Coordinates of C-alpha atoms in Angstrom, one line a residue:
Chain J
M1275 CA 0.0 0.0 0.0
H1276 CA 1.2 3.5 -0.9
E1277 CA 2.6 5.3 2.1
L1278 CA 0.3 8.4 1.4
A1279 CA -2.8 6.2 1.4
R1280 CA -2.7 5.3 5.1
G1281 CA -6.1 5.2 6.6
F1282 CA -7.8 5.4 3.2
A1283 CA -9.5 2.4 1.7
N1284 CA -9.0 3.5 -1.9
C1285 CA -6.6 5.6 -3.9
H1286 CA -6.8 6.6 -7.5
R1287 CA -4.3 8.5 -9.7
I1288 CA -5.1 11.3 -12.1
R1289 CA -3.1 13.9 -14.0
V1290 CA -3.9 17.6 -13.9
R1291 CA -5.2 18.8 -17.3
Y1292 CA -4.6 22.2 -18.8
A1293 CA -8.3 22.8 -18.6
D1294 CA -8.1 22.4 -14.8
T1295 CA -5.8 25.4 -14.4
D1296 CA -6.6 29.1 -14.1
Q1297 CA -4.7 32.2 -14.7
M1298 CA -2.9 31.9 -11.3
G1299 CA -1.1 29.0 -12.9
V1300 CA -2.6 26.4 -10.5
V1301 CA -5.7 24.1 -10.4
Y1302 CA -8.9 26.2 -10.1
Y1303 CA -10.3 25.8 -6.6
G1304 CA -13.7 24.5 -7.7
N1305 CA -12.1 21.6 -9.7
F1306 CA -11.1 19.8 -6.5
L1307 CA -14.8 18.9 -6.1
T1308 CA -14.5 17.2 -9.5
F1309 CA -11.4 15.3 -8.2
F1310 CA -13.4 14.3 -5.1
E1311 CA -16.1 13.0 -7.4
V1312 CA -13.5 10.9 -9.2
G1313 CA -12.3 9.5 -5.9
R1314 CA -15.8 8.7 -4.8
T1315 CA -16.6 6.9 -8.1
E1316 CA -13.5 4.8 -8.0
Y1317 CA -14.0 4.1 -4.3
L1318 CA -17.4 2.7 -5.0
R1319 CA -16.2 0.7 -8.0
S1320 CA -13.5 -0.9 -5.9
A1321 CA -15.9 -1.6 -3.0
G1322 CA -18.2 -3.5 -5.5
A1323 CA -21.0 -0.9 -5.3
D1324 CA -20.4 1.2 -8.4
Y1325 CA -22.3 4.4 -8.8
K1326 CA -23.7 3.6 -12.3
T1327 CA -25.4 0.5 -10.7
I1328 CA -26.7 2.6 -7.8
E1329 CA -28.3 5.1 -10.2
A1330 CA -29.7 2.3 -12.3
T1331 CA -31.9 1.4 -9.3
R1332 CA -33.5 4.8 -9.6
V1333 CA -31.7 6.1 -6.5
T1334 CA -29.5 9.2 -6.6
A1335 CA -26.9 10.2 -4.1
A1336 CA -27.4 13.9 -3.5
V1337 CA -24.6 16.0 -2.0
I1338 CA -25.7 18.0 1.0
E1339 CA -22.4 19.5 2.0
A1340 CA -18.9 19.7 0.7
R1341 CA -15.7 21.1 2.2
V1342 CA -12.2 21.6 0.9
R1343 CA -9.1 22.7 2.6
Y1344 CA -6.4 23.8 0.2
A1345 CA -2.9 22.9 1.5
A1346 CA -0.6 23.5 -1.6
P1347 CA -1.1 24.4 -5.2
A1348 CA -1.4 21.7 -7.9
R1349 CA -0.1 22.5 -11.3
F1350 CA -0.6 21.4 -14.9
D1351 CA 0.6 17.8 -15.6
D1352 CA 1.0 17.0 -11.9
E1353 CA 0.2 13.4 -11.0
L1354 CA -2.2 13.5 -8.1
L1355 CA -3.2 10.6 -5.8
I1356 CA -6.9 10.9 -4.7
C1357 CA -7.4 8.9 -1.5
T1358 CA -10.9 8.2 -0.3
R1359 CA -12.7 6.6 2.6
V1360 CA -16.2 6.4 4.0
A1361 CA -15.9 8.0 7.5
E1362 CA -19.5 7.8 8.7
M1363 CA -22.5 5.9 7.5
G1364 CA -25.8 6.5 9.3
R1365 CA -29.2 5.2 8.3
L1366 CA -29.9 8.1 6.0
R1367 CA -26.6 9.9 5.4
F1368 CA -23.0 9.1 4.9
R1369 CA -19.7 11.0 4.6
F1370 CA -16.8 10.6 2.3
E1371 CA -13.4 11.9 3.3
Y1372 CA -10.6 12.7 0.9
A1373 CA -6.9 13.6 0.8
I1374 CA -5.2 14.5 -2.5
W1375 CA -1.4 14.2 -2.7
R1376 CA 1.1 15.2 -5.3
E1377 CA 3.1 12.0 -5.7
A1378 CA 6.3 13.5 -7.0
D1379 CA 7.2 15.3 -3.7
C1380 CA 4.6 13.7 -1.3
T1381 CA 2.9 17.0 -0.8
L1382 CA -0.6 17.2 0.5
V1383 CA -2.5 19.3 -2.0
A1384 CA -6.0 19.3 -0.6
S1385 CA -8.3 17.5 1.8
G1386 CA -12.0 17.6 2.6
H1387 CA -15.2 15.8 2.8
T1388 CA -18.6 15.5 1.2
E1389 CA -21.9 14.4 2.9
H1390 CA -24.6 12.6 1.0
V1391 CA -28.2 11.4 1.3
L1392 CA -29.8 8.9 -1.1
L1393 CA -32.9 10.1 -2.8
Q1394 CA -35.5 8.3 -4.9
H1395 CA -35.0 9.5 -8.4
D1396 CA -38.5 10.7 -9.1
S1397 CA -39.9 11.7 -5.8
L1398 CA -36.6 13.1 -4.5
R1399 CA -37.6 11.6 -1.1
P1400 CA -34.8 10.3 1.2
V1401 CA -34.1 6.6 1.1
R1402 CA -32.4 4.4 3.6
V1403 CA -28.9 3.2 2.5
P1404 CA -29.7 -0.2 1.0
D1405 CA -28.2 -3.1 3.0
E1406 CA -26.3 -4.3 0.0
I1407 CA -24.4 -1.0 -0.5
R1408 CA -23.9 -0.7 3.2
G1409 CA -22.5 -4.2 3.4
S1410 CA -20.1 -3.6 0.5
I1411 CA -18.7 -0.5 2.0
E1412 CA -18.3 -1.9 5.5
R1413 CA -16.5 -5.0 4.2
F1414 CA -14.3 -2.7 2.0
E1415 CA -13.4 -0.4 5.0
A1416 CA -12.8 -3.4 7.3
A1417 CA -10.5 -5.0 4.7
A1418 CA -8.5 -1.7 4.4
R1419 CA -8.1 -1.5 8.2
S1420 CA -7.0 -5.1 8.4
R1421 CA -4.4 -4.5 5.7
A1422 CA -2.9 -1.6 7.6
P1423 CA -3.6 -1.6 11.4
A1424 CA -0.6 0.5 12.2
A1425 CA -1.2 2.8 9.4
A1426 CA -4.7 3.5 10.5
S1427 CA -3.6 4.5 14.0
A1428 CA -0.7 6.5 12.5
A1429 CA -3.3 8.6 10.6
V1430 CA -4.9 9.5 13.8
G1431 CA -1.8 10.3 15.8
Chain T
M1461 CA -28.5 48.2 -32.6
H1462 CA -24.9 47.7 -31.6
E1463 CA -22.4 48.2 -34.4
L1464 CA -20.7 44.9 -33.7
A1465 CA -24.0 43.0 -33.9
R1466 CA -24.5 43.7 -37.7
G1467 CA -26.1 40.7 -39.4
F1468 CA -26.8 38.9 -36.1
A1469 CA -30.4 38.7 -34.9
N1470 CA -29.4 38.5 -31.2
C1471 CA -26.5 39.7 -29.0
H1472 CA -26.0 38.9 -25.3
R1473 CA -23.4 40.2 -22.9
I1474 CA -21.4 38.1 -20.5
R1475 CA -18.3 38.6 -18.4
V1476 CA -15.3 36.3 -18.3
R1477 CA -15.0 34.4 -15.0
Y1478 CA -11.8 33.4 -13.3
A1479 CA -12.9 29.8 -13.8
D1480 CA -12.9 30.4 -17.5
T1481 CA -9.2 31.2 -17.7
D1482 CA -6.3 28.8 -17.9
Q1483 CA -2.6 29.1 -17.0
M1484 CA -1.9 30.9 -20.3
G1485 CA -3.9 33.8 -18.7
V1486 CA -6.6 33.7 -21.3
V1487 CA -10.0 31.9 -21.7
Y1488 CA -9.5 28.2 -22.1
Y1489 CA -10.3 27.3 -25.7
G1490 CA -13.0 24.8 -24.9
N1491 CA -15.0 27.3 -22.9
F1492 CA -16.0 29.2 -26.1
L1493 CA -18.4 26.3 -26.8
T1494 CA -20.1 27.2 -23.5
F1495 CA -20.3 30.8 -24.7
F1496 CA -21.8 29.7 -27.9
E1497 CA -24.4 27.7 -25.9
V1498 CA -25.3 30.9 -23.9
G1499 CA -25.7 32.8 -27.2
R1500 CA -27.9 30.0 -28.6
T1501 CA -30.1 29.9 -25.4
E1502 CA -30.6 33.7 -25.4
Y1503 CA -31.2 33.7 -29.2
L1504 CA -34.1 31.2 -28.8
R1505 CA -35.5 33.0 -25.8
S1506 CA -35.5 36.3 -27.8
A1507 CA -37.1 34.5 -30.7
G1508 CA -39.9 33.2 -28.5
A1509 CA -38.8 29.6 -28.8
D1510 CA -36.9 29.1 -25.6
Y1511 CA -34.9 25.9 -25.2
K1512 CA -36.5 24.9 -21.9
T1513 CA -39.9 24.8 -23.6
I1514 CA -38.4 22.8 -26.5
E1515 CA -37.0 20.2 -24.1
A1516 CA -40.3 20.0 -22.3
T1517 CA -41.9 18.7 -25.5
R1518 CA -39.5 15.7 -25.2
V1519 CA -37.4 16.9 -28.0
T1520 CA -33.7 17.4 -27.7
A1521 CA -31.4 19.4 -29.9
A1522 CA -28.3 17.3 -30.5
V1523 CA -25.1 19.0 -31.7
I1524 CA -23.5 17.2 -34.7
E1525 CA -20.7 19.6 -35.4
A1526 CA -19.0 22.6 -33.8
R1527 CA -16.3 24.8 -35.1
V1528 CA -14.5 27.7 -33.4
R1529 CA -12.0 30.1 -35.0
Y1530 CA -9.9 31.9 -32.4
A1531 CA -9.1 35.5 -33.4
A1532 CA -7.8 37.1 -30.2
P1533 CA -7.4 36.1 -26.6
A1534 CA -10.1 37.0 -24.1
R1535 CA -9.1 37.6 -20.5
F1536 CA -10.5 37.5 -17.0
D1537 CA -13.2 40.2 -16.4
D1538 CA -13.5 41.1 -20.1
E1539 CA -17.1 41.9 -21.1
L1540 CA -17.9 39.9 -24.2
L1541 CA -20.7 40.3 -26.6
I1542 CA -22.0 37.0 -28.0
C1543 CA -23.8 37.6 -31.4
T1544 CA -25.9 34.7 -32.7
R1545 CA -27.9 34.0 -35.9
V1546 CA -29.5 31.0 -37.5
A1547 CA -27.8 30.7 -40.8
E1548 CA -29.5 27.6 -42.3
M1549 CA -32.6 25.7 -41.4
G1550 CA -33.3 22.6 -43.4
R1551 CA -36.1 20.0 -42.7
L1552 CA -33.9 18.1 -40.3
R1553 CA -30.9 20.2 -39.4
F1554 CA -30.1 23.8 -38.7
R1555 CA -27.0 25.8 -38.1
F1556 CA -26.2 28.6 -35.7
E1557 CA -23.4 31.1 -36.4
Y1558 CA -21.6 33.1 -33.7
A1559 CA -19.3 36.0 -33.4
I1560 CA -17.9 37.0 -30.0
W1561 CA -16.5 40.5 -29.5
R1562 CA -14.7 42.2 -26.7
E1563 CA -16.7 45.4 -26.3
A1564 CA -14.0 47.6 -24.7
D1565 CA -11.8 47.6 -27.9
C1566 CA -14.2 46.2 -30.5
T1567 CA -12.0 43.2 -31.0
L1568 CA -13.3 40.0 -32.5
V1569 CA -12.4 37.3 -30.1
A1570 CA -13.8 34.2 -31.7
S1571 CA -16.3 33.1 -34.3
G1572 CA -17.8 29.8 -35.4
H1573 CA -20.9 27.7 -35.9
T1574 CA -22.7 24.7 -34.5
E1575 CA -25.0 22.3 -36.4
H1576 CA -27.9 20.6 -34.8
V1577 CA -30.6 18.0 -35.3
L1578 CA -33.7 17.5 -33.2
L1579 CA -34.1 14.1 -31.6
Q1580 CA -37.0 12.5 -29.8
H1581 CA -36.0 12.4 -26.2
D1582 CA -36.5 8.6 -25.7
S1583 CA -35.9 7.0 -29.1
L1584 CA -33.2 9.5 -30.1
R1585 CA -34.8 9.4 -33.6
P1586 CA -34.5 12.6 -35.7
V1587 CA -37.6 14.8 -35.7
R1588 CA -38.5 17.4 -38.2
V1589 CA -38.1 21.0 -36.9
P1590 CA -41.7 21.8 -35.6
D1591 CA -43.5 24.5 -37.7
E1592 CA -43.9 26.6 -34.6
I1593 CA -40.2 26.8 -33.8
R1594 CA -39.3 27.3 -37.5
G1595 CA -41.9 30.1 -37.7
S1596 CA -40.5 31.8 -34.6
I1597 CA -37.0 31.7 -35.9
E1598 CA -37.9 32.9 -39.5
R1599 CA -39.8 35.8 -38.1
F1600 CA -37.0 36.7 -35.7
E1601 CA -34.4 36.6 -38.5
A1602 CA -36.6 38.6 -40.9
A1603 CA -37.2 41.3 -38.2
A1604 CA -33.4 41.5 -37.7
R1605 CA -32.8 42.0 -41.4
S1606 CA -35.5 44.6 -41.7
R1607 CA -34.0 46.5 -38.8
A1608 CA -30.6 46.6 -40.5
P1609 CA -30.7 46.2 -44.3
A1610 CA -27.4 48.1 -44.9
A1611 CA -25.8 46.3 -42.0
A1612 CA -26.7 42.9 -43.3
S1613 CA -25.0 43.6 -46.7
A1614 CA -22.1 45.2 -44.9
A1615 CA -21.5 42.0 -43.1
V1616 CA -21.2 40.2 -46.4
G1617 CA -19.0 42.8 -48.1
Chain B
M738 CA -33.0 46.2 -1.5
H739 CA -34.1 42.7 -2.4
E740 CA -35.7 40.8 0.4
L741 CA -33.5 37.8 -0.1
A742 CA -30.4 40.0 0.1
R743 CA -30.8 40.8 3.8
G744 CA -27.5 41.0 5.6
F745 CA -25.5 40.8 2.4
A746 CA -23.7 43.8 1.1
N747 CA -23.8 42.7 -2.6
C748 CA -26.1 40.6 -4.8
H749 CA -25.5 39.6 -8.3
R750 CA -27.9 37.7 -10.8
I751 CA -26.8 34.9 -13.0
R752 CA -28.6 32.4 -15.1
V753 CA -27.8 28.6 -15.0
R754 CA -26.2 27.4 -18.2
Y755 CA -26.7 24.0 -19.8
A756 CA -23.0 23.5 -19.2
D757 CA -23.6 23.8 -15.5
T758 CA -25.9 20.8 -15.3
D759 CA -25.1 17.2 -14.9
Q760 CA -27.0 14.0 -15.7
M761 CA -29.0 14.3 -12.5
G762 CA -30.7 17.3 -14.3
V763 CA -29.4 19.8 -11.7
V764 CA -26.4 22.1 -11.4
Y765 CA -23.2 20.0 -10.7
Y766 CA -22.2 20.4 -7.1
G767 CA -18.7 21.7 -8.0
N768 CA -20.0 24.6 -10.0
F769 CA -21.3 26.4 -6.9
L770 CA -17.7 27.3 -6.2
T771 CA -17.7 29.1 -9.6
F772 CA -20.9 30.9 -8.6
F773 CA -19.2 31.9 -5.3
E774 CA -16.3 33.2 -7.4
V775 CA -18.7 35.3 -9.4
G776 CA -20.3 36.7 -6.3
R777 CA -16.8 37.5 -4.8
T778 CA -15.7 39.3 -8.0
E779 CA -18.9 41.4 -8.2
Y780 CA -18.7 42.2 -4.5
L781 CA -15.2 43.5 -4.8
R782 CA -16.1 45.5 -7.9
S783 CA -19.1 47.1 -6.0
A784 CA -16.8 47.8 -3.0
G785 CA -14.4 49.7 -5.3
A786 CA -11.6 47.1 -4.8
D787 CA -11.9 45.0 -7.9
Y788 CA -10.0 41.9 -8.2
K789 CA -8.3 42.6 -11.5
T790 CA -6.7 45.7 -9.8
I791 CA -5.7 43.6 -6.8
E792 CA -3.9 41.1 -9.1
A793 CA -2.3 43.9 -11.0
T794 CA -0.4 44.8 -7.8
R795 CA 1.2 41.4 -8.0
V796 CA -0.9 40.2 -5.1
T797 CA -3.0 37.0 -5.3
A798 CA -5.9 36.0 -3.1
A799 CA -5.4 32.3 -2.5
V800 CA -8.3 30.2 -1.2
I801 CA -7.4 28.2 1.8
E802 CA -10.9 26.7 2.6
A803 CA -14.3 26.5 0.9
R804 CA -17.5 25.1 2.2
V805 CA -20.9 24.6 0.5
R806 CA -24.2 23.5 2.0
Y807 CA -26.6 22.4 -0.7
A808 CA -30.2 23.3 0.2
A809 CA -32.2 22.7 -3.0
P810 CA -31.4 21.8 -6.6
A811 CA -30.9 24.5 -9.2
R812 CA -31.8 23.7 -12.8
F813 CA -31.0 24.8 -16.3
D814 CA -32.2 28.4 -17.0
D815 CA -32.9 29.2 -13.4
E816 CA -32.2 32.8 -12.5
L817 CA -30.0 32.8 -9.3
L818 CA -29.2 35.6 -7.0
I819 CA -25.7 35.3 -5.5
C820 CA -25.5 37.3 -2.2
T821 CA -22.1 38.0 -0.8
R822 CA -20.6 39.6 2.3
V823 CA -17.2 39.7 4.0
A824 CA -17.8 38.2 7.4
E825 CA -14.4 38.4 9.0
M826 CA -11.2 40.3 8.1
G827 CA -8.1 39.7 10.1
R828 CA -4.6 40.9 9.5
L829 CA -3.8 38.1 7.2
R830 CA -7.0 36.3 6.3
F831 CA -10.5 37.1 5.5
R832 CA -13.8 35.2 4.9
F833 CA -16.5 35.6 2.4
E834 CA -20.0 34.3 3.0
Y835 CA -22.5 33.5 0.3
A836 CA -26.2 32.6 -0.1
I837 CA -27.6 31.6 -3.5
W838 CA -31.3 32.0 -4.0
R839 CA -33.6 31.0 -6.9
E840 CA -35.6 34.2 -7.4
A841 CA -38.7 32.7 -9.0
D842 CA -39.8 30.9 -5.8
C843 CA -37.5 32.5 -3.2
T844 CA -35.8 29.2 -2.5
L845 CA -32.4 29.0 -0.9
V846 CA -30.3 26.9 -3.2
A847 CA -26.9 26.9 -1.5
S848 CA -24.9 28.7 1.1
G849 CA -21.3 28.6 2.2
H850 CA -18.1 30.4 2.7
T851 CA -14.5 30.7 1.4
E852 CA -11.4 31.8 3.4
H853 CA -8.5 33.6 1.7
V854 CA -5.0 34.8 2.3
L855 CA -3.2 37.3 0.2
L856 CA 0.1 36.1 -1.3
Q857 CA 2.8 37.9 -3.1
H858 CA 2.6 36.8 -6.7
D859 CA 6.2 35.6 -7.0
S860 CA 7.3 34.5 -3.6
L861 CA 3.9 33.2 -2.6
R862 CA 4.5 34.7 0.8
P863 CA 1.5 35.9 2.8
V864 CA 0.9 39.7 2.7
R865 CA -1.1 41.8 5.1
V866 CA -4.4 43.0 3.6
P867 CA -3.5 46.4 2.2
D868 CA -5.2 49.3 4.1
E869 CA -6.8 50.5 0.9
I870 CA -8.6 47.2 0.3
R871 CA -9.5 46.9 3.9
G872 CA -10.9 50.4 4.0
S873 CA -13.0 49.8 0.8
I874 CA -14.5 46.6 2.3
E875 CA -15.2 48.1 5.7
R876 CA -17.0 51.1 4.2
F877 CA -18.9 48.9 1.9
E878 CA -20.1 46.6 4.7
A879 CA -20.9 49.6 6.9
A880 CA -23.0 51.2 4.1
A881 CA -24.9 47.9 3.7
R882 CA -25.6 47.7 7.4
S883 CA -26.8 51.3 7.5
R884 CA -29.2 50.7 4.6
A885 CA -30.8 47.8 6.4
P886 CA -30.6 47.9 10.2
A887 CA -33.7 45.9 10.7
A888 CA -32.7 43.4 8.0
A889 CA -29.4 42.7 9.5
S890 CA -30.9 41.8 12.8
A891 CA -33.6 39.8 11.1
A892 CA -30.9 37.7 9.5
V893 CA -29.5 36.9 12.9
G894 CA -32.9 36.1 14.5
Chain G
M836 CA -1.7 -2.0 -31.6
H837 CA -5.4 -1.4 -30.8
E838 CA -7.6 -1.9 -33.8
L839 CA -9.3 1.4 -33.3
A840 CA -6.0 3.3 -33.2
R841 CA -5.2 2.7 -36.9
G842 CA -3.4 5.6 -38.4
F843 CA -3.0 7.4 -35.1
A844 CA 0.4 7.6 -33.5
N845 CA -0.9 7.8 -30.0
C846 CA -3.9 6.6 -28.0
H847 CA -4.8 7.4 -24.4
R848 CA -7.6 6.0 -22.3
I849 CA -9.9 8.2 -20.0
R850 CA -13.1 7.6 -18.1
V851 CA -16.1 9.9 -18.4
R852 CA -16.7 11.8 -15.1
Y853 CA -20.0 12.8 -13.7
A854 CA -18.8 16.4 -14.0
D855 CA -18.5 15.9 -17.8
T856 CA -22.2 15.1 -18.3
D857 CA -25.1 17.5 -18.8
Q858 CA -28.8 17.1 -18.2
M859 CA -29.3 15.3 -21.5
G860 CA -27.4 12.4 -19.8
V861 CA -24.4 12.6 -22.1
V862 CA -21.0 14.3 -22.2
Y863 CA -21.5 18.1 -22.7
Y864 CA -20.4 19.0 -26.2
G865 CA -17.8 21.5 -25.1
N866 CA -15.9 18.9 -23.0
F867 CA -14.7 17.1 -26.1
L868 CA -12.2 20.0 -26.5
T869 CA -10.8 19.1 -23.1
F870 CA -10.6 15.4 -24.2
F871 CA -8.7 16.6 -27.4
E872 CA -6.3 18.5 -25.1
V873 CA -5.7 15.4 -23.1
G874 CA -5.0 13.5 -26.3
R875 CA -2.6 16.3 -27.4
T876 CA -0.7 16.4 -24.1
E877 CA -0.2 12.6 -24.1
Y878 CA 0.8 12.6 -27.7
L879 CA 3.5 15.1 -27.1
R880 CA 4.7 13.2 -24.0
S881 CA 4.9 10.0 -26.0
A882 CA 6.7 11.8 -28.8
G883 CA 9.3 13.0 -26.4
A884 CA 8.3 16.7 -26.7
D885 CA 6.1 17.2 -23.7
Y886 CA 4.1 20.3 -23.4
K887 CA 5.3 21.4 -20.0
T888 CA 8.9 21.4 -21.4
I889 CA 7.7 23.4 -24.4
E890 CA 6.1 26.1 -22.2
A891 CA 9.2 26.2 -20.0
T892 CA 11.0 27.6 -23.1
R893 CA 8.6 30.6 -23.0
V894 CA 6.8 29.4 -26.0
T895 CA 3.1 28.8 -26.0
A896 CA 1.0 26.8 -28.5
A897 CA -2.1 28.9 -29.3
V898 CA -5.1 27.3 -30.8
I899 CA -6.4 29.1 -33.9
E900 CA -9.1 26.7 -34.9
A901 CA -11.0 23.7 -33.4
R902 CA -13.6 21.5 -35.0
V903 CA -15.6 18.6 -33.5
R904 CA -17.9 16.2 -35.3
Y905 CA -20.2 14.4 -32.9
A906 CA -20.9 10.8 -34.0
A907 CA -22.5 9.1 -30.9
P908 CA -23.2 10.2 -27.3
A909 CA -20.7 9.3 -24.6
R910 CA -22.1 8.6 -21.1
F911 CA -20.9 8.7 -17.5
D912 CA -18.3 6.1 -16.7
D913 CA -17.7 5.2 -20.3
E914 CA -14.1 4.3 -21.0
L915 CA -13.0 6.4 -24.0
L916 CA -9.9 5.9 -26.2
I917 CA -8.5 9.3 -27.5
C918 CA -6.5 8.7 -30.6
T919 CA -4.2 11.5 -31.8
R920 CA -1.9 12.3 -34.7
V921 CA -0.2 15.3 -36.2
A922 CA -1.6 15.6 -39.7
E923 CA 0.2 18.7 -41.0
M924 CA 3.2 20.6 -39.8
G925 CA 4.1 23.7 -41.7
R926 CA 6.8 26.3 -40.8
L927 CA 4.5 28.2 -38.5
R928 CA 1.4 26.1 -37.9
F929 CA 0.5 22.5 -37.3
R930 CA -2.7 20.5 -37.1
F931 CA -3.7 17.7 -34.7
E932 CA -6.4 15.2 -35.6
Y933 CA -8.4 13.2 -33.1
A934 CA -10.8 10.3 -33.0
I935 CA -12.5 9.3 -29.8
W936 CA -13.8 5.8 -29.4
R937 CA -15.9 4.1 -26.8
E938 CA -14.0 0.9 -26.3
A939 CA -16.8 -1.3 -24.9
D940 CA -18.7 -1.4 -28.3
C941 CA -16.0 0.0 -30.6
T942 CA -18.2 3.1 -31.4
L943 CA -16.8 6.3 -32.8
V944 CA -18.0 9.0 -30.4
A945 CA -16.3 12.1 -31.9
S946 CA -13.6 13.2 -34.2
G947 CA -12.1 16.5 -35.2
H948 CA -9.0 18.6 -35.4
T949 CA -7.2 21.6 -33.8
E950 CA -4.8 24.0 -35.5
H951 CA -2.0 25.7 -33.6
V952 CA 0.7 28.3 -33.9
L953 CA 3.6 28.7 -31.5
L954 CA 3.9 32.1 -29.9
Q955 CA 6.6 33.7 -27.8
H956 CA 5.2 33.9 -24.3
D957 CA 5.7 37.6 -23.8
S958 CA 5.4 39.3 -27.2
L959 CA 2.8 36.8 -28.4
R960 CA 4.7 36.9 -31.8
P961 CA 4.6 33.7 -33.9
V962 CA 7.6 31.5 -33.6
R963 CA 8.9 28.8 -36.1
V964 CA 8.3 25.3 -34.8
P965 CA 11.7 24.5 -33.2
D966 CA 13.7 21.8 -35.1
E967 CA 13.9 19.7 -32.0
I968 CA 10.1 19.5 -31.6
R969 CA 9.6 19.0 -35.3
G970 CA 12.1 16.2 -35.3
S971 CA 10.5 14.4 -32.3
I972 CA 7.1 14.6 -34.0
E973 CA 8.3 13.4 -37.4
R974 CA 10.1 10.5 -35.9
F975 CA 7.1 9.6 -33.8
E976 CA 4.8 9.7 -36.8
A977 CA 7.2 7.7 -38.9
A978 CA 7.5 5.1 -36.2
A979 CA 3.7 4.8 -36.0
R980 CA 3.5 4.3 -39.8
S981 CA 6.2 1.7 -39.9
R982 CA 4.4 -0.2 -37.1
A983 CA 1.2 -0.4 -39.2
P984 CA 1.6 0.1 -42.9
A985 CA -1.6 -1.7 -43.8
A986 CA -3.5 0.1 -41.1
A987 CA -2.4 3.5 -42.4
S988 CA -3.7 2.8 -45.9
A989 CA -6.9 1.2 -44.5
A990 CA -7.6 4.5 -42.7
V991 CA -7.4 6.3 -46.0
G992 CA -9.4 3.7 -48.0

């Protein structure tokens, strides 16, 4: 497991595009929410609960909150590692946490979280997290913890 | 009628956002297709055939071609004038043309066109342009020409 | 003053573009940070401290944190009112707060904040907020409060 | 070599993000210019003339024209293959051509081209394509043709 990935069940590599930058010469601050989305999608795929399948059941995961802390600028062509975990999973809402690293110099670029509720596609009424999805995520998080018990505690300390 | 708008039935003003720029310090080249979309939407609204209403009839305007010629860079906070006309309207396809000007110095920033077909929302089969929409657009273009006969020929010459 | 603008020194109207939407049929969650940027830029322009001028002094306002709370979906062609205020201004950092309303039905769509530090363009070292900018913002906020004393307290209550 | 890549010196795989889609449920038409940019960047990297290095020499590749033909919709989570070649290279301008395929069903999603000139970063004056870059690209294209002589002619026929 990658050193930077400690405490995160999934990591995914992307490369910064020219389109991602702004005239300050760095990644535009709003685009980190797109990077979080990529992390979330790849997390769910790895956990065996991919988002396309979830949407096919006429359920939609609405975002109710997003937060980003910007630690260092990311630049065109940087390779970034998006690390993702599910930090909380209640009956109706759940929270993803993210850390984005530049691999070349092991610099933390950004971190943050998003909170979600599941909604029925048509009525937009809240839906309980289905047992199948909950189970996939819990098993995925447990497997990550068992792979790296020291790492998990290191992330806390 | 604005001098720069000659030969175009509709013009709409926008301001360049920081998000639109890239690290070259100018508007990212792909964002001009968003500006064309804004021009198209405002054109249809002004012509009395607004796009939200069109989509509500379960018809979708698919883009089959887009072309942009970049004449001069646009920068953060520039006020741009997006001028739009319908240049051709066949039974099944139609073409919008655009010119984008920076108002401060009357500089042409970009021009281009998009070609569209109407599709049924579910089957994605081509649909004839409805008489009502065709009528709205023809009247709108005719009114623009009658407002500015000299201007229209000037645009050609 | 617009009823929805209570407690905010500046409001600015935008219209949702097709490009802003995603396949859920609503504005993509990351694009609200672009809307916040538009609010911030227009706030500074109205306060007489516009951002292009700030950047021309080789100072850059870096975002160190952003938070969005999503209250209701916004859709294509919605007219949104972006209300902006400066909530805190320390020696080195300051915080903008935002509320985005759909005007048609007076629905709060999103709210949130961003935190910024000023950096020297080349060294990327923190810079104190220049007195001139600080003065402009303080006068602008004071003028807003004096225009709407009841409103300001209503926003708290 | 991948069957779909015939006649193209470089291919690069991406996955459609949720952020790329619009309310029609497909990739927003403007985002294909971002996909072309990704193809171009990866082409240059593979050819040994990567764009970050080019920009470091204070030379900028400005786009003067872009054209996209939309053949089939691309959807969220589709894996796309962006195939890129340099089709013309004059003294002052050069042209990239692109074909974007959905791998799962070998469907052509979009094709098009972009035309570029090199500019000095500060003066924005046109610059001749440096011999080193020209050489890298010519060798890269020649190597691609020698790998697939039948394929190249098949692409023409």
